[in-house]
Amino acid sequence: MEAWLDTLRSADTLGKAAGLAVFGMAGVFVTLFLFYLLISALEKLSKK
Amino acid sequence: MEELFAGFTSVGYRQFIMYAIGGALIWLAVKKEYEPMLLLPIGFGAILTNLPLSFAVGTAQEPGFLRILLDAGIMTELFPILIFIAVGAMIDFGPLFKNPLMIFFGAAAQLGIFATVLLAVALGFDLKVAAAIGIIGAADGPTSIYVAKRFAVQYLGPISVAAYSYMSLVPIIQPPVIRLLTTKKERTMRMEYREEPVPRLLKILFPILVTMISGFVAPISVPLVGSLMFGNLIRESVVLERLSQTAQNELAYLVTLLLGITIGSTMSADAFLRRETLLILGMGLLAFVFDTAGGVLFAKFLNLFLPRDRKVNPMIGACGISAFPMSARVIQRMAQEEERGNIILMQAVGANVAGQLGSIVAGGMVLALVPLLVR
């Protein structure tokens, strides 16, 4: 992860923006996937 | 004698252009009813700021009421946070709980943010400013203001105006993009909806645990997520009905009023009448287009893997933007126009509230990642 960030830091602005886009979209998807799992788990829990 | 006529001699044609822009925003609010609660105060604030000698703004030594509001409400990030508490109290996550799959459209429709960042960088903006411009694609006024204040305070006016204007123009922006990317057959797809009560435990634990997860994934997003979820917890706890109503009404109206006029105060002719403002307004529009395309295309992609009876009407993907409930209403109206009796409103609302989550998470990601990249 740190190596990825170092590579991006040394890239030009467009490269950094591309890195932001990839990490940003991935971060949003992963976080909302965690929320999806949370909803599923809470639903099961509340039905017990 | 000259001082007596200072009111006439201290303005130029640029101020008159700003009066026209302020007037146009008020006209959009009054005549067209486009986001009137915001566009009207913004428009009037723009006029106030550009009046001769701008006593409403004042100077650093002798601040006027608009500067005081700016320092107290925007620079401290207080107004966006209070708005989030109010919005949280208004949101019912029920439709999302009944169809959790909709949450992924709240992620896909954030594509506009990051696509616009790339575009802004390509047009010569530095990464921080590009990120602030891209966040217009969150379709979420408070998040736009929050990020713009951190990364590009000099463009706070145009970014806020773009965010709120395009939110009100969702009924005009989204339908052509959706029609371009979908077939008639796809637009007439029906979706089953089961009306089941949502367990109270789920409604109460969700805001608490979402805040905690966000705190671990992107700690910098906690003020945004936390305030939204605090408002939602007040609503869902049921025992704080008066507080919930206060947050949804008095708090929301009061802060919106102050926020609008304060944003208007950043629209001085010198700050607003620049080539960059036109670029920001143009890119903001594209951000909404990319958002819509991202959501629709993701829905079509998801349909490749879903069983026949669980396929999603791709128009639902467009509701993954945060413009709530405008986007859901637009999609339902389109579904009705395509085929009478096709009701997909609740699924659309589910995706739309997911968009609210997605936009603040995306805002948090931008706030967390940009400083790491430009260090």
mmCIF file with all atom_site columns, N, CA, C and O in Angstrom, chain B residues 25-26 28-30 32-42 168 256:
data_model
loop_
_atom_site.group_PDB
_atom_site.id
_atom_site.type_symbol
_atom_site.label_atom_id
_atom_site.label_alt_id
_atom_site.label_comp_id
_atom_site.label_asym_id
_atom_site.label_entity_id
_atom_site.label_seq_id
_atom_site.pdbx_PDB_ins_code
_atom_site.Cartn_x
_atom_site.Cartn_y
_atom_site.Cartn_z
_atom_site.occupancy
_atom_site.B_iso_or_equiv
_atom_site.pdbx_formal_charge
_atom_site.auth_seq_id
_atom_site.auth_comp_id
_atom_site.auth_asym_id
_atom_site.auth_atom_id
_atom_site.pdbx_PDB_model_num
ATOM 1  N N  . LEU B 1 25  ? -30.683 33.957 -10.303 1.00 0.00 ? 25  LEU B N  1
ATOM 2  C CA . LEU B 1 25  ? -30.857 32.888 -9.304  1.00 0.00 ? 25  LEU B CA 1
ATOM 3  C C  . LEU B 1 25  ? -32.194 33.060 -8.571  1.00 0.00 ? 25  LEU B C  1
ATOM 4  O O  . LEU B 1 25  ? -32.914 32.081 -8.325  1.00 0.00 ? 25  LEU B O  1
ATOM 5  N N  . ILE B 1 26  ? -32.534 34.320 -8.247  1.00 0.00 ? 26  ILE B N  1
ATOM 6  C CA . ILE B 1 26  ? -33.815 34.576 -7.576  1.00 0.00 ? 26  ILE B CA 1
ATOM 7  C C  . ILE B 1 26  ? -34.973 34.227 -8.519  1.00 0.00 ? 26  ILE B C  1
ATOM 8  O O  . ILE B 1 26  ? -35.973 33.626 -8.100  1.00 0.00 ? 26  ILE B O  1
ATOM 9  N N  . LEU B 1 28  ? -34.903 31.966 -10.929 1.00 0.00 ? 28  LEU B N  1
ATOM 10 C CA . LEU B 1 28  ? -35.011 30.492 -10.979 1.00 0.00 ? 28  LEU B CA 1
ATOM 11 C C  . LEU B 1 28  ? -35.754 29.961 -9.756  1.00 0.00 ? 28  LEU B C  1
ATOM 12 O O  . LEU B 1 28  ? -36.550 29.025 -9.850  1.00 0.00 ? 28  LEU B O  1
ATOM 13 N N  . ALA B 1 29  ? -35.469 30.583 -8.600  1.00 0.00 ? 29  ALA B N  1
ATOM 14 C CA . ALA B 1 29  ? -36.104 30.134 -7.355  1.00 0.00 ? 29  ALA B CA 1
ATOM 15 C C  . ALA B 1 29  ? -37.596 30.451 -7.340  1.00 0.00 ? 29  ALA B C  1
ATOM 16 O O  . ALA B 1 29  ? -38.423 29.596 -7.022  1.00 0.00 ? 29  ALA B O  1
ATOM 17 N N  . VAL B 1 30  ? -37.940 31.687 -7.726  1.00 0.00 ? 30  VAL B N  1
ATOM 18 C CA . VAL B 1 30  ? -39.332 32.139 -7.603  1.00 0.00 ? 30  VAL B CA 1
ATOM 19 C C  . VAL B 1 30  ? -40.184 31.634 -8.757  1.00 0.00 ? 30  VAL B C  1
ATOM 20 O O  . VAL B 1 30  ? -41.281 31.086 -8.550  1.00 0.00 ? 30  VAL B O  1
ATOM 21 N N  . LYS B 1 32  ? -39.286 29.389 -11.394 1.00 0.00 ? 32  LYS B N  1
ATOM 22 C CA . LYS B 1 32  ? -39.157 27.979 -11.777 1.00 0.00 ? 32  LYS B CA 1
ATOM 23 C C  . LYS B 1 32  ? -39.203 27.028 -10.576 1.00 0.00 ? 32  LYS B C  1
ATOM 24 O O  . LYS B 1 32  ? -39.240 25.811 -10.749 1.00 0.00 ? 32  LYS B O  1
ATOM 25 N N  . GLU B 1 33  ? -39.129 27.607 -9.379  1.00 0.00 ? 33  GLU B N  1
ATOM 26 C CA . GLU B 1 33  ? -39.110 26.826 -8.139  1.00 0.00 ? 33  GLU B CA 1
ATOM 27 C C  . GLU B 1 33  ? -37.978 25.801 -8.118  1.00 0.00 ? 33  GLU B C  1
ATOM 28 O O  . GLU B 1 33  ? -38.135 24.688 -7.626  1.00 0.00 ? 33  GLU B O  1
ATOM 29 N N  . TYR B 1 34  ? -36.811 26.173 -8.678  1.00 0.00 ? 34  TYR B N  1
ATOM 30 C CA . TYR B 1 34  ? -35.626 25.316 -8.613  1.00 0.00 ? 34  TYR B CA 1
ATOM 31 C C  . TYR B 1 34  ? -34.912 25.582 -7.287  1.00 0.00 ? 34  TYR B C  1
ATOM 32 O O  . TYR B 1 34  ? -34.352 26.651 -7.098  1.00 0.00 ? 34  TYR B O  1
ATOM 33 N N  . GLU B 1 35  ? -34.921 24.590 -6.384  1.00 0.00 ? 35  GLU B N  1
ATOM 34 C CA . GLU B 1 35  ? -34.255 24.722 -5.076  1.00 0.00 ? 35  GLU B CA 1
ATOM 35 C C  . GLU B 1 35  ? -34.447 26.140 -4.503  1.00 0.00 ? 35  GLU B C  1
ATOM 36 O O  . GLU B 1 35  ? -33.465 26.823 -4.165  1.00 0.00 ? 35  GLU B O  1
ATOM 37 N N  . PRO B 1 36  ? -35.685 26.608 -4.361  1.00 0.00 ? 36  PRO B N  1
ATOM 38 C CA . PRO B 1 36  ? -35.893 28.002 -3.929  1.00 0.00 ? 36  PRO B CA 1
ATOM 39 C C  . PRO B 1 36  ? -35.295 28.315 -2.564  1.00 0.00 ? 36  PRO B C  1
ATOM 40 O O  . PRO B 1 36  ? -34.859 29.439 -2.328  1.00 0.00 ? 36  PRO B O  1
ATOM 41 N N  . MET B 1 37  ? -35.276 27.308 -1.675  1.00 0.00 ? 37  MET B N  1
ATOM 42 C CA . MET B 1 37  ? -34.764 27.577 -0.324  1.00 0.00 ? 37  MET B CA 1
ATOM 43 C C  . MET B 1 37  ? -33.295 27.970 -0.352  1.00 0.00 ? 37  MET B C  1
ATOM 44 O O  . MET B 1 37  ? -32.801 28.599 0.579   1.00 0.00 ? 37  MET B O  1
ATOM 45 N N  . LEU B 1 38  ? -32.575 27.552 -1.381  1.00 0.00 ? 38  LEU B N  1
ATOM 46 C CA . LEU B 1 38  ? -31.165 27.911 -1.454  1.00 0.00 ? 38  LEU B CA 1
ATOM 47 C C  . LEU B 1 38  ? -30.866 28.967 -2.501  1.00 0.00 ? 38  LEU B C  1
ATOM 48 O O  . LEU B 1 38  ? -30.119 29.892 -2.257  1.00 0.00 ? 38  LEU B O  1
ATOM 49 N N  . LEU B 1 39  ? -31.471 28.801 -3.682  1.00 0.00 ? 39  LEU B N  1
ATOM 50 C CA . LEU B 1 39  ? -31.114 29.730 -4.754  1.00 0.00 ? 39  LEU B CA 1
ATOM 51 C C  . LEU B 1 39  ? -31.563 31.156 -4.452  1.00 0.00 ? 39  LEU B C  1
ATOM 52 O O  . LEU B 1 39  ? -30.887 32.113 -4.828  1.00 0.00 ? 39  LEU B O  1
ATOM 53 N N  . LEU B 1 40  ? -32.677 31.302 -3.763  1.00 0.00 ? 40  LEU B N  1
ATOM 54 C CA . LEU B 1 40  ? -33.123 32.665 -3.433  1.00 0.00 ? 40  LEU B CA 1
ATOM 55 C C  . LEU B 1 40  ? -32.151 33.355 -2.462  1.00 0.00 ? 40  LEU B C  1
ATOM 56 O O  . LEU B 1 40  ? -31.673 34.458 -2.753  1.00 0.00 ? 40  LEU B O  1
ATOM 57 N N  . PRO B 1 41  ? -31.813 32.723 -1.317  1.00 0.00 ? 41  PRO B N  1
ATOM 58 C CA . PRO B 1 41  ? -30.827 33.383 -0.440  1.00 0.00 ? 41  PRO B CA 1
ATOM 59 C C  . PRO B 1 41  ? -29.466 33.563 -1.112  1.00 0.00 ? 41  PRO B C  1
ATOM 60 O O  . PRO B 1 41  ? -28.818 34.593 -0.899  1.00 0.00 ? 41  PRO B O  1
ATOM 61 N N  . ILE B 1 42  ? -29.041 32.600 -1.938  1.00 0.00 ? 42  ILE B N  1
ATOM 62 C CA . ILE B 1 42  ? -27.746 32.752 -2.611  1.00 0.00 ? 42  ILE B CA 1
ATOM 63 C C  . ILE B 1 42  ? -27.803 33.968 -3.548  1.00 0.00 ? 42  ILE B C  1
ATOM 64 O O  . ILE B 1 42  ? -26.899 34.795 -3.575  1.00 0.00 ? 42  ILE B O  1
ATOM 65 N N  . SER B 1 168 ? -31.022 20.952 -8.593  1.00 0.00 ? 168 SER B N  1
ATOM 66 C CA . SER B 1 168 ? -32.390 21.328 -8.959  1.00 0.00 ? 168 SER B CA 1
ATOM 67 C C  . SER B 1 168 ? -32.684 21.014 -10.424 1.00 0.00 ? 168 SER B C  1
ATOM 68 O O  . SER B 1 168 ? -33.842 20.962 -10.830 1.00 0.00 ? 168 SER B O  1
ATOM 69 N N  . THR B 1 256 ? -30.360 26.411 6.557   1.00 0.00 ? 256 THR B N  1
ATOM 70 C CA . THR B 1 256 ? -30.399 26.559 5.097   1.00 0.00 ? 256 THR B CA 1
ATOM 71 C C  . THR B 1 256 ? -30.455 28.030 4.718   1.00 0.00 ? 256 THR B C  1
ATOM 72 O O  . THR B 1 256 ? -29.759 28.482 3.804   1.00 0.00 ? 256 THR B O  1
#
